[in-house]
Short mmCIF file of C-alpha atoms in Angstrom, two decimals:
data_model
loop_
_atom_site.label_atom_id
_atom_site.label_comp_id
_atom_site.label_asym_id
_atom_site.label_seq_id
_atom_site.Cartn_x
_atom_site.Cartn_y
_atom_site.Cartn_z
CA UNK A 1 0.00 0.00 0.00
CA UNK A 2 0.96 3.49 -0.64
CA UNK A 3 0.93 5.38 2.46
CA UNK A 4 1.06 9.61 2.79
CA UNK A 5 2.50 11.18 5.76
CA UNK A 6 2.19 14.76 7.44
CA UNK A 7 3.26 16.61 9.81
CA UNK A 8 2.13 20.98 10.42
CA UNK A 9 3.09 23.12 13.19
CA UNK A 10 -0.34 24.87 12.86
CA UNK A 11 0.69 27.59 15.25
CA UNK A 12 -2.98 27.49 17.19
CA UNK A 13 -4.72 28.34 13.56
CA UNK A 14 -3.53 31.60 13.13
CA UNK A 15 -2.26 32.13 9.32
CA UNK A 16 0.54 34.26 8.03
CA UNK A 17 -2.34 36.49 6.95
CA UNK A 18 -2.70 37.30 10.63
CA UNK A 19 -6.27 35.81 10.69
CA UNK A 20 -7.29 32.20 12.81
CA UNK A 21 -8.97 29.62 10.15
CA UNK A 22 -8.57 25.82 11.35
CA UNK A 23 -10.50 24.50 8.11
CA UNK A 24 -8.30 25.64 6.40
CA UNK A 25 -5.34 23.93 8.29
CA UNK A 26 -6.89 20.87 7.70
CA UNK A 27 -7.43 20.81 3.86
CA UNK A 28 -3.79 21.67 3.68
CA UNK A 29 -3.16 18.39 4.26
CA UNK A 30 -6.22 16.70 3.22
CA UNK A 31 -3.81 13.90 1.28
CA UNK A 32 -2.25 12.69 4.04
CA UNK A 33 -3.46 9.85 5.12
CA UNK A 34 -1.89 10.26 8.73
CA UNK A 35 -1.09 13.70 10.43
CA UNK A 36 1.20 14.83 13.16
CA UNK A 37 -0.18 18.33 14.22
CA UNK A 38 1.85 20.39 16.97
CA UNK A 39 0.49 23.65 18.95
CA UNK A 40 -3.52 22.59 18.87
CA UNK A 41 -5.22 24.80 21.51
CA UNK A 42 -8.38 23.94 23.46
CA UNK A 43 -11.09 26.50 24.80
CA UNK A 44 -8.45 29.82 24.66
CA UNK A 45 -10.85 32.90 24.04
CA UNK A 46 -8.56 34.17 20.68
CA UNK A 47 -10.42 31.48 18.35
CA UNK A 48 -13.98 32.01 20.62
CA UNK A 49 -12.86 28.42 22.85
CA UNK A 50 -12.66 26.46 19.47
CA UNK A 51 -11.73 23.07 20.11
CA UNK A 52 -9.32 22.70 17.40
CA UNK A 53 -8.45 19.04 17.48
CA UNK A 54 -12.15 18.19 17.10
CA UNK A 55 -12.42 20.92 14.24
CA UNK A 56 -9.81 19.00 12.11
CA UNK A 57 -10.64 15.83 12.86
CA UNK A 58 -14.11 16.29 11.95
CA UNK A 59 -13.36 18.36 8.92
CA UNK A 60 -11.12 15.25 7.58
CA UNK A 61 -13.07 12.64 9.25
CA UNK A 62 -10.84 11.10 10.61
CA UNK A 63 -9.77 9.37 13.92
CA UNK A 64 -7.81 11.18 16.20
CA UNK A 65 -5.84 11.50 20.10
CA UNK A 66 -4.88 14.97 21.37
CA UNK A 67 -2.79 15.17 24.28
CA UNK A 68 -1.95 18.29 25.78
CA UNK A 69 1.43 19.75 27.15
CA UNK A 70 -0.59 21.69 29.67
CA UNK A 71 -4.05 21.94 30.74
CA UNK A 72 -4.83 25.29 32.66
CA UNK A 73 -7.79 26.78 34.18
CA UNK A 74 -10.65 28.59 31.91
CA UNK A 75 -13.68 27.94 34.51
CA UNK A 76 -15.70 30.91 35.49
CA UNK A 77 -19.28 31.46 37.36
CA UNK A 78 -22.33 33.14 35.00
CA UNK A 79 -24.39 35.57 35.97
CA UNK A 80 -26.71 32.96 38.57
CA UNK A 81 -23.22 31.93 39.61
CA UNK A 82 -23.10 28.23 39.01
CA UNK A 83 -19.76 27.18 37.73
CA UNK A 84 -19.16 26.79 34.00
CA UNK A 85 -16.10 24.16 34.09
CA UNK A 86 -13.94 25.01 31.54
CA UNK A 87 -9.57 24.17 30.43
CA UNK A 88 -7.54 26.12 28.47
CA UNK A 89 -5.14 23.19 26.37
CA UNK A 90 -1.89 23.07 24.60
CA UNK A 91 -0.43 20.57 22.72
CA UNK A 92 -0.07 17.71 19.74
CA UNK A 93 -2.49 15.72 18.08
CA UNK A 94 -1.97 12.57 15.39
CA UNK A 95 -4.78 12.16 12.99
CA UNK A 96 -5.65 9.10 10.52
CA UNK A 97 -7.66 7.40 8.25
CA UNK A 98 -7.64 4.20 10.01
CA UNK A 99 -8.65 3.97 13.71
CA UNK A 100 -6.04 4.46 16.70
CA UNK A 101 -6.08 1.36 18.69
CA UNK A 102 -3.87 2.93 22.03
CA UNK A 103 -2.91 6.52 22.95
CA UNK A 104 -0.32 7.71 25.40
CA UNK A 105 0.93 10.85 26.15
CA UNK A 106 4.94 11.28 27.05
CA UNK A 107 5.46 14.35 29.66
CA UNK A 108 8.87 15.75 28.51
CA UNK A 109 11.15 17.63 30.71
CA UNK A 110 11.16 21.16 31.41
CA UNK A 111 13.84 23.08 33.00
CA UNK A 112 12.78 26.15 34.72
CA UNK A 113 13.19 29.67 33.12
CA UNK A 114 12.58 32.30 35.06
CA UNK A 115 11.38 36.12 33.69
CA UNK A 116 11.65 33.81 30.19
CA UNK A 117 9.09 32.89 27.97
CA UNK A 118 9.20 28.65 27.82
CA UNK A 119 6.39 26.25 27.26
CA UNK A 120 5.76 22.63 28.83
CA UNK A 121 6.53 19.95 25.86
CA UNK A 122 4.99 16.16 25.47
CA UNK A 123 4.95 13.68 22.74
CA UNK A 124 1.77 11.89 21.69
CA UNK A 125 1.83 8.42 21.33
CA UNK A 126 -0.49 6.98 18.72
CA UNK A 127 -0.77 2.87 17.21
CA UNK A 128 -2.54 3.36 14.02
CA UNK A 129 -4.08 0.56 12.42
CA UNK A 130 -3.19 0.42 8.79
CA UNK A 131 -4.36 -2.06 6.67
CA UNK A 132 -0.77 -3.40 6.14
CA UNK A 133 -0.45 -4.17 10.10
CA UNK A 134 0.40 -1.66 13.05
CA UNK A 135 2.35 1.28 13.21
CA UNK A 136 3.50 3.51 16.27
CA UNK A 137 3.51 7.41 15.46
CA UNK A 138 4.84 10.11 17.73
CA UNK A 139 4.00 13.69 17.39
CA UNK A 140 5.80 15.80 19.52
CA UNK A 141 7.33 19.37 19.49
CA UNK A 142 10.57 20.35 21.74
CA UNK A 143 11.47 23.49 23.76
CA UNK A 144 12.33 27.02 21.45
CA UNK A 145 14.49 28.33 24.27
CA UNK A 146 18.13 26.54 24.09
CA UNK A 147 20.30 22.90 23.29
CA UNK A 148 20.38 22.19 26.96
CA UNK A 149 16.24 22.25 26.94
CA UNK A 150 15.72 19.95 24.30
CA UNK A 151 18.49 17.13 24.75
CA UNK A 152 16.98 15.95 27.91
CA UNK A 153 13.11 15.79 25.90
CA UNK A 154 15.59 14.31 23.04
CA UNK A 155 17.29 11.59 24.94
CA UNK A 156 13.82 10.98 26.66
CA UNK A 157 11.84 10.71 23.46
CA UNK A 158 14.69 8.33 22.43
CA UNK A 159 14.67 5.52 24.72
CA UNK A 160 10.68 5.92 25.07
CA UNK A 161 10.49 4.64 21.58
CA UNK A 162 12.80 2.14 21.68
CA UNK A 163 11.68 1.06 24.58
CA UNK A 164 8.27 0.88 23.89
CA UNK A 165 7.79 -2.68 22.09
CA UNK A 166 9.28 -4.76 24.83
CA UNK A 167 6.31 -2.86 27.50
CA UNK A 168 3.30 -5.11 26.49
CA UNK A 169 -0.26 -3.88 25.47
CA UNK A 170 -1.94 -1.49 27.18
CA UNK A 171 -3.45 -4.55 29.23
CA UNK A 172 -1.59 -7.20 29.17
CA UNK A 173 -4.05 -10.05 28.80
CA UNK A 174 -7.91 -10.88 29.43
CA UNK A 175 -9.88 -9.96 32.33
CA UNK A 176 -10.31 -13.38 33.99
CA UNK A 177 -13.84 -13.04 34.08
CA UNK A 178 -15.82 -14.46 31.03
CA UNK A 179 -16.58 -11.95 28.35
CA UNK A 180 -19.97 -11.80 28.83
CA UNK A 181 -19.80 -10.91 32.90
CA UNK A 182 -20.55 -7.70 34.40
CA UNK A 183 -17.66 -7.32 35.94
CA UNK A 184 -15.39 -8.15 32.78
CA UNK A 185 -13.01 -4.76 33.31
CA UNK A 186 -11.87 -5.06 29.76
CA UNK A 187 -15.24 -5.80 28.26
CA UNK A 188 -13.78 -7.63 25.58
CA UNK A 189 -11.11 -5.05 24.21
CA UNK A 190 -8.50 -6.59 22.33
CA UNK A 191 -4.98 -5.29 23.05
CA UNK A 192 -1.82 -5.78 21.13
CA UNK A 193 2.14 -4.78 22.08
CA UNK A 194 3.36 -1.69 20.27
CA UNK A 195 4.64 -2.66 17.00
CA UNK A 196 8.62 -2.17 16.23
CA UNK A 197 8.14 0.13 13.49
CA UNK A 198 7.63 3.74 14.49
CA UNK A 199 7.76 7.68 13.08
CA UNK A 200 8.16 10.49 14.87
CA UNK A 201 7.62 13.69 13.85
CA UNK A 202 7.23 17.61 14.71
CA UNK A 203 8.60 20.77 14.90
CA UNK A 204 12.14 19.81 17.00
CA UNK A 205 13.08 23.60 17.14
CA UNK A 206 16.95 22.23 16.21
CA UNK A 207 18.71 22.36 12.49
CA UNK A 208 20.26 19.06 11.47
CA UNK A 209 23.48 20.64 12.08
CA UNK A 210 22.59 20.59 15.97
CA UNK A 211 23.87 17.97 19.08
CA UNK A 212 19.88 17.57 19.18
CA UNK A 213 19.29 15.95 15.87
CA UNK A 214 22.24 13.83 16.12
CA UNK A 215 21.39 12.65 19.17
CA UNK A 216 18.60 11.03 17.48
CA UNK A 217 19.76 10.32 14.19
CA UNK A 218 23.45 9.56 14.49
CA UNK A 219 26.83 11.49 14.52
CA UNK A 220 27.85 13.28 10.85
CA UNK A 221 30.20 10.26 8.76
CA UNK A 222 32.32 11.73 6.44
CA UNK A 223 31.77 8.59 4.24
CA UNK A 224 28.33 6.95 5.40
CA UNK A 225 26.32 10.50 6.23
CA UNK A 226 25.02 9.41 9.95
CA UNK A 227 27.02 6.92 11.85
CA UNK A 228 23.55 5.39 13.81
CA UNK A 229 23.26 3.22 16.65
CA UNK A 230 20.53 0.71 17.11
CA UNK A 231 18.76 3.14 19.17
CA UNK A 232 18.47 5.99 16.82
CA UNK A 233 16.50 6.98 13.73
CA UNK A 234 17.01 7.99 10.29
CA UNK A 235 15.50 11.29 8.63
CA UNK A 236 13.28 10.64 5.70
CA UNK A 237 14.02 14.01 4.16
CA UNK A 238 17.51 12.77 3.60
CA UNK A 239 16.68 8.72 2.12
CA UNK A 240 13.97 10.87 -0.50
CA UNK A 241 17.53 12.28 -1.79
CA UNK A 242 17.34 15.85 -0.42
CA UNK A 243 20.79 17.14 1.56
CA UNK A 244 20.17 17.58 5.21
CA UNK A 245 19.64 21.25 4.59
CA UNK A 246 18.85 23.55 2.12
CA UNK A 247 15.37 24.22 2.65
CA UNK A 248 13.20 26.30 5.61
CA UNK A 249 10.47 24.58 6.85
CA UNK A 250 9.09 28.02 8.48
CA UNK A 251 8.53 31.12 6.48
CA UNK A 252 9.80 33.70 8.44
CA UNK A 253 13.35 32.19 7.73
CA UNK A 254 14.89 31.57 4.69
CA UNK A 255 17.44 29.07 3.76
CA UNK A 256 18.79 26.34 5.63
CA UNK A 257 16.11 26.31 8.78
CA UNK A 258 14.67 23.20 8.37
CA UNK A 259 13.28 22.65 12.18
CA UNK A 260 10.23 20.51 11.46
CA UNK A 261 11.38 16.43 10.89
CA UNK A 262 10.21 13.28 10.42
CA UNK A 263 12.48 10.17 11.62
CA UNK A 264 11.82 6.59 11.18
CA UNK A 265 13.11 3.23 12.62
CA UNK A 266 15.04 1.66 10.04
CA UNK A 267 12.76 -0.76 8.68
CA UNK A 268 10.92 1.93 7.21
CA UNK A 269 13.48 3.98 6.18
CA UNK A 270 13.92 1.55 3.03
CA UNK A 271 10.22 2.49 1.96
CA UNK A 272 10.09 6.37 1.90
CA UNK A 273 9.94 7.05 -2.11
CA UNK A 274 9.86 10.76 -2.07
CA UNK A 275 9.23 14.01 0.43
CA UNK A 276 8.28 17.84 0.37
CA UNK A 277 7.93 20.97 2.22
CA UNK A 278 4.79 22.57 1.03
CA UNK A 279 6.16 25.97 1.18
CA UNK A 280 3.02 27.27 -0.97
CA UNK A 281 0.83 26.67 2.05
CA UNK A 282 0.56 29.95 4.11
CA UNK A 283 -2.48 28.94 6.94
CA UNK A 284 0.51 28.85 9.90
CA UNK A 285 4.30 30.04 10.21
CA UNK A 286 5.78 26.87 9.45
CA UNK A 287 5.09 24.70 6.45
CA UNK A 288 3.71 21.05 6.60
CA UNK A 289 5.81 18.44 5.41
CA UNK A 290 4.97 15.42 3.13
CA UNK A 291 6.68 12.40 3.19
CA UNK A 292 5.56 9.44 1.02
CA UNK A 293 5.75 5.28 2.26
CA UNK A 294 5.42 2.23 0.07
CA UNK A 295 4.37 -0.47 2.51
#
């Protein structure tokens, strides 16, 4: 099967035209069969509470998980004074055509900044069911303030991944009650272990050139490109034939400021056949990025 992949930093729906439009965020990438989004807000007054996960899911129809980086109080009391309950979210989302089996959401470390702007990060953990068998996709975006923020949420996000098949299933095996019992916990649920093969993908705020990116994808080789370990990933931008820079994945910089990635565990890494930056898409400051699987 032919499978398309995105991922869009959709910078909370607001367009380089200054205006908030989540529609049209979503038929950006309308071809994709799966998408990684990154900063999807939930009930903030600037886009009147808009739940935008739901928005684009629904607009695609698709299945989706959302997890947020942080969840803050929006609650007030009306005008009889009963309490309208109400959170103010942050965070990433994975969308796709085929149902999600099993969600989690990976807390990433923050350091403390004080007096400076800084954001908590996560990655979203999603199994997708494609038709061709299971895959794990990660959708995750990594602190804008300096290296020593994002190589702890780097070397996190690493052994989380590879560490992830050899956890079990979200529940391990049947309830021990018969199926058709009351108290059957599971009610039936099937549960699998997470697959080996896995993408991640986001905005990583860090250049290929950075201790960051290597950390994930391997050391530069004057002869092989990336020397890898076991434990790392390789960047589909570079096995479509594209150097590892020369392009800007976010519009306000031009050039070599490709921030936004998507990595793969090797076995997919030998079926990417091609991958873009849609720089003619202008509904957020960064560009989504296409990357295209034969499976």
């Amino acid at each position: 099967m032919t499978l398309t992949f995105a991922t869009y930093n959709i910078q909370f729906g607001l367009g380089q035209d200054g205006k908030f439009d989540t529609s049209r965020i979503a038929d950006a990438v309308a071809e994709a069969d799966i998408v990684c989004f990154q900063e999807v807000v939930q009930g903030w007054p600037r886009d009147d509470f808009e739940d935008q996960a739901a928005t684009i899911a629904g607009r695609l129809n698709y299945f989706y998980v959302f997890g947020s980086t942080f969840d803050v109080d929006g609650s007030f009391r009306d005008e009889a004074g009963k309490v309208v309950n109400r959170r103010r979210t942050f965070g990433n989302m994975v969308a796709s055509r085929w149902p999600i089996s099993a969600s989690r959401t990976l807390h990433l470390r923050k350091k403390p900044s004080p007096g400076v702007f800084d954001l908590q990060r996560c990655a979203v953990e999603a199994i997708v069911e494609l038709p061709s068998g299971p895959i794990r996709v990660y959708s995750t975006h990594l602190g804008h303030q300096a290296p020593s923020h994002r190589m702890p949420q780097v070397e996190a996000l690493r052994e989380y991944i590879f560490r992830a098949p050899y956890e079990g299933a979200p529940i391990d095996a049947p309830h021990p009650l018969p199926p058709d019992s009351a108290f059957d916990w599971t009610e039936g649920l099937p549960f699998v272990p997470a697959p080996n093969s896995a993408i991640l993908a986001g905005d990583f705020n860090c250049r290929p050139t950075s201790e960051e990116y290597a950390h994930l994808c391997g050391d530069p080789h004057p002869k092989h490109g990336r020397a890898r370990h076991y434990d790392q990933l390789v960047d589909t931008w570079v096995v479509s034939g594209h150097e590892e820079e020369g392009v800007s994945t976010i519009y306000t910089r031009e050039g070599d400021y490709k921030i936004d990635h998507v990595l793969v565990t090797d076995d997919l890494a030998a079926k990417v056949t091609g991958s873009r930056v849609a720089t003619e898409v202008t509904a957020s400051d960064h560009y989504p990025i296409f990357v295209e699987f034969d499976l």
